[in-house]
């Protein structure tokens, strides 16, 4: 498998950390070197959050800079646009169509831009968009939106699907495993259709 | 397969403590250091505790080490300021069982109020400092630190930075070493630091630092990586080593310093001599750079990279090689997304009330510092933990009673115990008239929900005594003590209005647990009846992230709303309902 740089971006509280942990676990199961860089603390309170997962023969820096990500997994549209410069020219943007207003929009000092996804597509970016929240509700809870998106991402890596399933089984608490596996599958199938 | 795990840097430090046979840990939480102690507490072999603050924590650890155990304390960079007093003198007493103190710097201020460089404390306190660059080194260096501590009779500092603490990489696990408790002999010459003894110990400290400097010349912690044909030499440490390697690869040779205090001289000189150009890559202050220059070694450092924020491979690539990676960008105007108090956060109702009362607010550090941001915009100052109470006293003394009648201090429960108690003692003793509001959400929220002395539980979640805030306030001379529920806006308004008007010190406890606590039952989400909504935006004054305007009407995001009913109290048209 070749080197893989994935950025997972979203809003604090959306479960990006678990997604990065699951992906890190999957990569480790593949027997590659891996680094995962997380955010804890202040920005987890509803701020813009980003985690990096890097896999390859030998990883030095745990973070990803502009133009270096093979995949950006965006949990929210505005965050997709914010972090877009980090995507490689031929990279894939997988994005949840959900919109969450940031506080400056709520207070009225800023506007949530319109046509975000179309603007990104117009730049020639390969965009895979889906309503992951609806799929998560179908799987049983809005809380598994993160795993739906991870499932979608599984379509775009060389890592076998069942490795992701193993990662879920190893990481998620027992009583939530079935719901998470269902969410993973829904995301995986949805991305195939895209 | 080898026994490898994907560990956070902090988790790897905790594993190192376990393997090194550490038996006593006392820490105070602080991002990005907190998880070290949380992970260590999962081992039954280690006694772990949350102390009320870093000074207490380091004193507990120093006491344990002097009495013969391997001991540890962790904190964030500013925590070491609080613990500087015991550290600087523990450097004189030295240890018996090994003592390591982990201090986590936060370049880029992901979660901090300043960007100080804790290497200065290592230099000033004359203690050795190690700096790992990934999780494996976190574990290895922690173990080496205990050997150095006992060999050289010194506390050892382990410097971490956010990207090392909070990145996961592979770690090989080894078994725990059984380390016997050493004898605790009476030795006042070494352990009683008063002038006659301390004078001699200072001489010992100077000698010890010389020996450590010699050690730094040849130790495995400081290593050279040559790449044939490389014209660039890089001297670096910690995470910057990773950035340099990623950016420069085999185009440079590296002197990677694992020990950042004391620094070697000959090793640096011999390395630097071989290159046309030598760069020092270090975040924050130019400590390695200045050391090089002081010893006549010409290097390029801060003039190129600067003192601000985090570095990364892009910066190194650009500054040294002048190379850029192409990227795509839209011309969209993207609004910032600052952090916010969670939907249903108990602090929200309190800050909304303070805004309505138009009082000046001396603030402090915790989740509630977010009350400084729009639309609540309720906080006027925030300096360091505990300063809310003492700074308000200063303001009131400077500006007089009329000001005092329109000002309050806000401080979280953990912060109050950390260093607010001394502040209220000062206020009462010196005849202050402050109104101090303790935001008691029954947890240390900002750092990820740690127990503290007010919660009634230990780090291992065992029930224990809880500080009785009401009785404590009365005992130090605050006679007026009131408790309010910040979800009840009218009552909170009334009580604070009464208390600020009083010409005596008063304590208001705004009590309601953090909504993220597992035991807090969330009520079903509310919805806005669009036909009743008059688009007045009254409900948006509280800045709940669950409420936004969609097509001119308020809308509540069901995935975020916890049904706290604070917004319903603001809607004059009864448009917000529970379905
Ligand atoms: C000296 C020092 N130690 C630690 C920290 C890290 N820190 C920031 S806020 C905080 C505690 C917040 O808890 P609390 O006062 O209960 O408020 P909450 O976040 O729960 O609202 C800590 C430990 C710091 N900023 N300064
Ligand atoms: S974690 Fe708790 S205290 Fe902190 S903002 Fe969220 S609800 Fe408030
Ligand atoms: S009830 Fe209102 S204020 Fe409370 S969380 Fe829900 S939307 Fe926010």
XYZ file of N, CA, C and O in Angstrom, chain B residues 122-280:
636
model
N 14.137 24.968 33.233
C 15.173 23.948 33.414
C 16.518 24.634 33.650
O 17.278 24.270 34.558
N 16.789 25.666 32.851
C 18.053 26.378 32.984
C 18.111 27.073 34.340
O 19.077 26.938 35.093
N 17.038 27.782 34.676
C 17.055 28.572 35.914
C 17.062 27.701 37.165
O 17.679 28.052 38.164
N 16.375 26.561 37.113
C 16.343 25.703 38.311
C 17.505 24.721 38.325
O 17.653 23.944 39.255
N 18.320 24.744 37.277
C 19.495 23.878 37.173
C 19.125 22.403 37.290
O 19.634 21.660 38.113
N 18.154 22.040 36.451
C 17.768 20.632 36.382
C 17.871 20.156 34.938
O 17.614 20.929 34.013
N 18.245 18.897 34.750
C 18.311 18.381 33.386
C 16.918 18.271 32.787
O 15.938 18.047 33.504
N 16.837 18.432 31.463
C 15.553 18.344 30.776
C 15.708 17.495 29.524
O 16.627 17.706 28.730
N 14.809 16.541 29.353
C 14.801 15.693 28.159
C 13.609 16.083 27.295
O 12.581 16.508 27.808
N 13.759 15.937 25.979
C 12.649 16.281 25.090
C 12.459 15.221 24.018
O 13.233 15.134 23.063
N 11.403 14.401 24.138
C 11.138 13.349 23.145
C 10.489 13.907 21.876
O 9.908 14.988 21.880
N 10.574 13.123 20.787
C 10.047 13.568 19.493
C 8.892 12.710 18.983
O 8.283 13.036 17.983
N 8.618 11.584 19.644
C 7.455 10.765 19.278
C 7.076 9.900 20.477
O 7.707 9.981 21.538
N 6.066 9.084 20.314
C 5.565 8.328 21.461
C 6.588 7.319 21.992
O 6.733 7.157 23.203
N 7.308 6.642 21.085
C 8.318 5.690 21.555
C 9.342 6.401 22.433
O 9.716 5.921 23.500
N 9.792 7.565 21.983
C 10.755 8.317 22.799
C 10.134 8.804 24.102
O 10.810 8.903 25.117
N 8.842 9.118 24.073
C 8.176 9.527 25.318
C 8.363 8.442 26.369
O 8.694 8.708 27.521
N 8.137 7.214 25.949
C 8.262 6.110 26.892
C 9.726 5.885 27.281
O 10.054 5.804 28.457
N 10.593 5.846 26.278
C 12.007 5.570 26.556
C 12.630 6.651 27.435
O 13.352 6.359 28.377
N 12.357 7.909 27.093
C 12.968 9.005 27.852
C 12.464 9.041 29.287
O 13.194 9.383 30.212
N 11.184 8.690 29.470
C 10.650 8.670 30.833
C 11.461 7.692 31.673
O 11.837 7.983 32.809
N 11.784 6.548 31.073
C 12.547 5.544 31.831
C 13.977 6.008 32.081
O 14.517 5.856 33.180
N 14.579 6.608 31.042
C 15.949 7.119 31.209
C 15.980 8.206 32.292
O 16.908 8.303 33.086
N 14.914 9.023 32.331
C 14.871 10.116 33.305
C 15.030 9.600 34.731
O 15.704 10.221 35.556
N 14.412 8.451 35.020
C 14.542 7.918 36.387
C 15.959 7.454 36.689
O 16.449 7.609 37.801
N 16.624 6.896 35.668
C 18.019 6.496 35.888
C 18.894 7.717 36.129
O 19.700 7.747 37.048
N 18.697 8.751 35.298
C 19.494 9.975 35.461
C 19.211 10.618 36.812
O 20.118 11.102 37.490
N 17.932 10.642 37.181
C 17.551 11.276 38.428
C 18.294 10.653 39.603
O 18.850 11.351 40.456
N 18.330 9.340 39.621
C 18.973 8.659 40.747
C 20.490 8.714 40.634
O 21.194 8.863 41.625
N 21.001 8.637 39.408
C 22.461 8.676 39.222
C 23.052 10.037 39.579
O 24.074 10.127 40.226
N 22.361 11.102 39.152
C 22.908 12.445 39.362
C 22.267 13.173 40.554
O 22.556 14.340 40.791
N 21.377 12.518 41.257
C 20.719 13.102 42.426
C 20.016 14.415 42.078
O 20.316 15.474 42.633
N 19.064 14.317 41.159
C 18.383 15.530 40.685
C 16.963 15.223 40.217
O 16.718 14.128 39.720
N 16.052 16.167 40.372
C 14.794 16.015 39.636
C 15.101 16.129 38.143
O 16.043 16.825 37.761
N 14.321 15.464 37.309
C 14.515 15.571 35.861
C 13.216 16.079 35.239
O 12.130 15.613 35.596
N 13.343 17.045 34.341
C 12.167 17.555 33.642
C 12.026 16.845 32.296
O 13.018 16.604 31.613
N 10.791 16.527 31.949
C 10.504 15.967 30.626
C 9.674 17.015 29.900
O 8.564 17.324 30.316
N 10.253 17.569 28.842
C 9.513 18.600 28.119
C 8.734 17.988 26.962
O 9.286 17.279 26.123
N 7.450 18.289 26.941
C 6.601 17.838 25.838
C 6.065 19.071 25.139
O 6.066 20.163 25.700
N 5.598 18.890 23.917
C 4.842 19.960 23.262
C 3.552 19.324 22.751
O 3.459 18.095 22.640
N 2.580 20.156 22.424
C 1.257 19.671 22.042
C 1.306 18.551 21.014
O 0.640 17.534 21.150
N 2.127 18.723 19.974
C 2.132 17.734 18.884
C 2.753 16.412 19.278
O 2.518 15.395 18.616
N 3.585 16.419 20.315
C 4.133 15.161 20.801
C 3.139 14.533 21.777
O 2.810 13.348 21.686
N 2.601 15.337 22.663
C 1.634 14.846 23.655
C 0.398 14.262 22.999
O -0.135 13.250 23.437
N -0.079 14.936 21.944
C -1.377 14.580 21.373
C -1.289 13.911 20.006
O -2.243 13.911 19.244
N -0.122 13.360 19.677
C -0.033 12.527 18.477
C 0.140 11.082 18.904
O 0.775 10.804 19.921
N -0.450 10.210 18.096
C -0.281 8.784 18.345
C 0.782 8.229 17.416
O 0.774 8.546 16.227
N 1.666 7.409 17.943
C 2.551 6.645 17.072
C 2.869 5.334 17.779
O 2.480 5.137 18.936
N 3.549 4.451 17.072
C 3.700 3.086 17.571
C 4.727 3.010 18.699
O 5.785 3.636 18.654
N 4.388 2.221 19.694
C 5.236 2.067 20.879
C 5.373 0.581 21.182
O 4.385 -0.151 21.167
N 6.610 0.156 21.455
C 6.838 -1.230 21.863
C 6.741 -1.318 23.381
O 7.410 -0.573 24.091
N 5.912 -2.221 23.852
C 5.712 -2.334 25.297
C 6.689 -3.316 25.921
O 7.048 -4.325 25.314
N 7.116 -2.985 27.130
C 7.983 -3.877 27.900
C 7.371 -4.051 29.285
O 6.516 -3.275 29.687
N 7.845 -5.044 30.024
C 7.251 -5.271 31.353
C 7.663 -4.213 32.377
O 8.621 -3.473 32.166
N 6.923 -4.164 33.472
C 7.239 -3.238 34.552
C 8.448 -3.742 35.325
O 8.595 -4.935 35.577
N 9.295 -2.771 35.675
C 10.471 -3.045 36.485
C 10.029 -2.980 37.939
O 9.314 -2.051 38.294
N 10.459 -3.923 38.752
C 10.144 -3.784 40.173
C 11.224 -2.978 40.837
O 12.380 -3.363 40.840
N 10.880 -1.811 41.349
C 11.881 -0.962 41.987
C 11.546 -0.896 43.470
O 10.469 -0.441 43.849
N 12.471 -1.355 44.290
C 12.209 -1.379 45.736
C 12.246 0.032 46.303
O 12.984 0.895 45.823
N 11.433 0.257 47.322
C 11.449 1.527 48.042
C 12.822 1.663 48.700
O 13.303 0.738 49.353
N 13.484 2.801 48.492
C 14.801 2.975 49.107
C 14.661 3.369 50.572
O 13.626 3.907 50.966
N 15.715 3.166 51.336
C 15.684 3.591 52.743
C 15.565 5.100 52.817
O 16.113 5.812 51.973
N 14.869 5.555 53.820
C 14.722 7.002 54.033
C 15.518 7.362 55.280
O 15.029 7.285 56.395
N 16.781 7.707 55.051
C 17.632 8.026 56.198
C 17.531 9.499 56.545
O 17.345 10.337 55.675
N 17.692 9.779 57.829
C 17.675 11.181 58.270
C 18.944 11.835 57.756
O 20.044 11.358 57.986
N 18.792 12.916 56.995
C 19.967 13.563 56.411
C 19.690 15.057 56.225
O 19.466 15.531 55.112
N 19.697 15.781 57.347
C 19.335 17.206 57.274
C 20.262 18.016 56.369
O 19.824 19.000 55.765
N 21.500 17.592 56.220
C 22.414 18.323 55.347
C 21.896 18.348 53.904
O 22.142 19.272 53.159
N 21.186 17.303 53.553
C 20.678 17.185 52.182
C 19.223 17.618 52.053
O 18.830 18.184 51.026
N 18.434 17.369 53.083
C 16.997 17.580 52.914
C 16.412 18.774 53.665
O 15.255 19.110 53.462
N 17.189 19.387 54.549
C 16.657 20.566 55.256
C 17.312 21.812 54.665
O 18.461 22.137 54.963
N 16.593 22.480 53.799
C 17.223 23.596 53.090
C 17.041 24.897 53.867
O 16.036 25.587 53.773
N 18.070 25.175 54.701
C 18.198 26.472 55.368
C 19.605 26.934 55.056
O 20.417 26.130 54.581
N 19.914 28.194 55.270
C 21.163 28.726 54.697
C 22.395 27.829 54.845
O 23.051 27.517 53.849
N 22.684 27.390 56.061
C 23.937 26.646 56.266
C 24.017 25.423 55.351
O 25.067 25.129 54.772
N 22.910 24.737 55.226
C 22.916 23.528 54.396
C 22.799 23.875 52.912
O 23.451 23.250 52.073
N 21.960 24.844 52.612
C 21.708 25.166 51.210
C 22.959 25.712 50.521
O 23.173 25.482 49.318
N 23.799 26.392 51.279
C 25.045 26.916 50.697
C 25.879 25.756 50.136
O 26.385 25.805 49.019
N 25.927 24.679 50.900
C 26.707 23.522 50.442
C 26.005 22.815 49.283
O 26.638 22.352 48.342
N 24.708 22.765 49.390
C 23.978 22.082 48.307
C 24.077 22.867 47.001
O 24.056 22.280 45.922
N 24.150 24.176 47.099
C 24.296 24.941 45.857
C 25.604 24.557 45.157
O 25.648 24.387 43.939
N 26.653 24.395 45.953
C 27.931 23.971 45.350
C 27.759 22.616 44.678
O 28.251 22.373 43.570
N 26.997 21.725 45.358
C 26.743 20.412 44.755
C 26.006 20.558 43.426
O 26.328 19.888 42.440
N 25.018 21.451 43.412
C 24.207 21.622 42.198
C 25.088 22.067 41.024
O 24.973 21.553 39.912
N 25.989 22.999 41.284
C 26.868 23.481 40.210
C 27.744 22.355 39.674
O 27.947 22.217 38.472
N 28.242 21.557 40.609
C 29.074 20.422 40.228
C 28.260 19.408 39.410
O 28.722 18.879 38.403
N 27.061 19.168 39.868
C 26.177 18.215 39.187
C 25.903 18.665 37.746
O 25.927 17.870 36.812
N 25.671 19.975 37.582
C 25.366 20.460 36.235
C 26.581 20.300 35.326
O 26.446 20.030 34.128
N 27.773 20.453 35.889
C 28.980 20.237 35.108
C 29.071 18.778 34.665
O 29.365 18.474 33.513
N 28.772 17.889 35.613
C 28.814 16.456 35.268
C 27.765 16.110 34.216
O 28.014 15.312 33.315
N 26.621 16.744 34.331
C 25.571 16.486 33.345
C 25.961 17.044 31.974
O 25.637 16.462 30.935
N 26.665 18.164 31.988
C 27.123 18.739 30.714
C 28.116 17.784 30.044
O 28.094 17.605 28.821
N 28.958 17.161 30.847
C 29.896 16.166 30.292
C 29.126 14.971 29.739
O 29.429 14.452 28.664
N 28.130 14.569 30.491
C 27.292 13.445 30.065
C 26.639 13.756 28.718
O 26.545 12.903 27.839
N 26.196 15.013 28.564
C 25.493 15.414 27.340
C 26.370 15.259 26.098
O 25.873 15.071 24.985
N 27.687 15.326 26.271
C 28.607 15.216 25.124
C 28.573 13.832 24.492
O 28.777 13.682 23.292
N 28.333 12.813 25.312
C 28.473 11.441 24.808
C 27.250 10.564 24.925
O 27.297 9.395 24.556
N 26.162 11.083 25.465
C 25.040 10.193 25.762
C 24.256 9.830 24.498
O 24.274 10.548 23.495
N 23.550 8.721 24.582
C 22.768 8.250 23.435
C 21.567 9.151 23.160
O 20.973 9.088 22.079
N 21.190 9.975 24.131
C 20.042 10.871 23.934
C 20.313 11.887 22.829
O 19.403 12.333 22.139
N 21.572 12.276 22.712
C 21.949 13.239 21.671
C 22.624 12.466 20.550
O 23.683 11.881 20.747
N 21.990 12.465 19.373
C 22.571 11.614 18.334
C 22.702 12.362 17.006
O 21.941 13.280 16.701
N 23.708 11.927 16.234
C 23.948 12.537 14.938
C 23.496 11.571 13.855
O 23.741 10.372 13.946
N 22.792 12.103 12.858
C 22.393 11.288 11.700
C 23.010 11.922 10.475
O 22.585 13.001 10.064
N 24.027 11.260 9.924
C 24.679 11.815 8.729
C 24.025 11.291 7.463
O 23.664 10.119 7.376
N 23.891 12.143 6.494
C 23.478 11.711 5.162
C 24.587 12.121 4.205
O 24.972 13.298 4.167
N 25.120 11.157 3.459
C 26.274 11.453 2.609
C 25.936 12.525 1.579
O 24.878 12.487 0.967
N 26.835 13.462 1.470
C 26.657 14.509 0.473
C 25.810 15.682 0.946
O 25.707 16.695 0.264
N 25.199 15.544 2.122
C 24.345 16.640 2.601
C 25.196 17.858 2.941
O 26.214 17.743 3.611
N 24.761 19.022 2.437
C 25.521 20.240 2.705
C 24.931 21.033 3.867
O 25.523 21.964 4.379
N 23.697 20.663 4.208
C 23.008 21.388 5.279
C 23.118 20.601 6.581
O 22.891 19.389 6.600
N 23.458 21.297 7.655
C 23.418 20.677 8.977
C 22.247 21.253 9.753
O 21.992 22.452 9.695
N 21.503 20.377 10.445
C 20.369 20.849 11.237
C 20.550 20.410 12.684
O 20.757 19.228 12.957
N 20.487 21.371 13.587
C 20.495 21.039 15.019
C 19.077 21.270 15.514
O 18.499 22.343 15.320
N 18.506 20.248 16.135
C 17.099 20.348 16.486
C 16.766 19.419 17.647
O 17.613 18.632 18.085
N 15.535 19.521 18.121
C 15.078 18.680 19.237
C 13.569 18.519 19.136
O 12.882 19.331 18.519
N 13.051 17.471 19.759
C 11.604 17.289 19.866
C 10.907 17.231 18.520
O 11.436 16.736 17.532
N 9.698 17.783 18.484
C 8.853 17.683 17.293
C 9.507 18.348 16.083
O 9.270 17.945 14.938
N 10.348 19.354 16.296
C 10.972 20.050 15.164
C 11.874 19.116 14.368
O 12.085 19.308 13.170
N 12.406 18.101 15.057
C 13.194 17.086 14.349
C 12.329 16.407 13.289
O 12.765 16.195 12.152
N 11.085 16.107 13.637
C 10.189 15.442 12.688
C 9.877 16.356 11.504
O 9.825 15.917 10.361
N 9.639 17.632 11.788
C 9.336 18.575 10.704
C 10.540 18.693 9.767
O 10.404 18.713 8.539
N 11.734 18.780 10.372
C 12.944 18.929 9.568
C 13.156 17.702 8.686
O 13.441 17.813 7.490
N 12.996 16.513 9.275
C 13.183 15.277 8.512
C 12.201 15.181 7.349
O 12.545 14.765 6.249
N 10.951 15.557 7.625
C 9.931 15.461 6.588
C 10.242 16.435 5.441
O 10.089 16.112 4.270
N 10.717 17.625 5.801
C 10.954 18.643 4.776
C 12.259 18.420 4.029
O 12.332 18.603 2.817
N 13.300 18.022 4.749
C 14.639 18.008 4.147
C 15.149 16.607 3.819
O 16.046 16.459 2.984
N 14.602 15.606 4.479
C 14.988 14.224 4.193
C 16.497 14.036 4.172
O 17.194 14.460 5.100
N 17.003 13.444 3.087
C 18.436 13.140 3.019
C 19.265 14.329 2.538
O 20.478 14.210 2.368
N 18.599 15.448 2.319
C 19.365 16.620 1.890
C 20.079 17.287 3.054
O 20.851 18.224 2.863
N 19.796 16.845 4.267
C 20.453 17.428 5.435
C 20.983 16.324 6.331
O 20.550 15.170 6.234
N 21.929 16.679 7.190
C 22.328 15.801 8.283
C 21.812 16.436 9.571
O 21.608 17.651 9.632
N 21.602 15.595 10.594
C 20.916 16.086 11.780
C 21.704 15.814 13.062
O 22.250 14.727 13.233
N 21.693 16.815 13.927
C 22.092 16.574 15.316
C 20.803 16.690 16.112
O 20.250 17.779 16.278
N 20.299 15.554 16.541
C 19.042 15.562 17.287
C 19.350 15.497 18.772
O 19.931 14.536 19.266
N 18.954 16.543 19.475
C 19.232 16.633 20.897
C 18.055 16.079 21.691
O 16.954 16.612 21.633
N 18.281 15.003 22.430
C 17.229 14.450 23.279
C 17.280 15.080 24.658
O 16.322 15.044 25.418
N 18.467 15.643 24.969
C 18.619 16.320 26.260
C 18.787 17.799 25.944
O 19.766 18.193 25.306
N 17.845 18.628 26.363
C 17.888 20.040 25.984
C 18.421 20.939 27.096
O 18.594 22.140 26.911
N 18.694 20.356 28.260
C 19.440 21.059 29.294
C 20.146 20.029 30.162
O 19.489 19.103 30.631
N 21.472 20.175 30.411
C 22.361 21.130 29.761
C 22.682 20.688 28.331
O 22.559 19.514 28.005
N 23.106 21.632 27.516
C 23.421 21.330 26.114
C 24.908 21.033 25.959
O 25.743 21.622 26.640
N 25.246 20.126 25.042
C 26.656 19.822 24.806
C 27.339 20.970 24.048
O 26.671 21.753 23.382
N 28.664 21.050 24.148
C 29.409 22.084 23.414
C 30.240 21.432 22.304
O 30.070 21.734 21.124
N 31.110 20.494 22.684
C 32.002 19.870 21.693
C 31.186 19.136 20.619
O 31.485 19.227 19.427
N 30.154 18.448 21.052
C 29.330 17.694 20.110
C 28.739 18.637 19.055
O 28.762 18.341 17.852
N 28.255 19.758 19.503
C 27.669 20.740 18.580
C 28.753 21.300 17.658
O 28.573 21.405 16.441
N 29.882 21.645 18.263
C 30.967 22.249 17.474
C 31.444 21.280 16.390
O 31.554 21.633 15.219
N 31.684 20.041 16.772
C 32.178 19.048 15.815
C 31.177 18.796 14.691
O 31.559 18.614 13.537
N 29.908 18.803 15.052
C 28.873 18.600 14.040
C 28.846 19.796 13.082
O 28.918 19.636 11.852
N 28.795 20.989 13.663
C 28.595 22.200 12.857
C 29.745 22.438 11.881
O 29.533 22.904 10.755
N 30.964 22.090 12.302
C 32.156 22.312 11.473
C 32.062 21.665 10.097
O 32.712 22.083 9.154
N 31.240 20.625 9.981
C 31.250 19.849 8.747
C 30.320 20.383 7.663
O 30.234 19.810 6.587
N 29.602 21.477 7.971
C 28.611 21.942 6.999
C 28.799 23.404 6.613
O 29.263 24.205 7.405
N 28.411 23.675 5.373
C 28.490 25.062 4.903
C 27.492 25.921 5.663
O 27.724 27.069 5.974
N 26.328 25.314 5.901
C 25.248 26.080 6.517
C 24.645 25.238 7.640
O 24.291 24.084 7.408
N 24.523 25.826 8.828
C 23.908 25.085 9.929
C 22.678 25.845 10.435
O 22.746 27.038 10.728
N 21.569 25.138 10.480
C 20.324 25.732 10.975
C 19.973 25.139 12.331
O 20.135 23.938 12.544
N 19.469 26.000 13.217
C 18.870 25.488 14.448
C 17.369 25.604 14.276
O 16.846 26.682 14.006
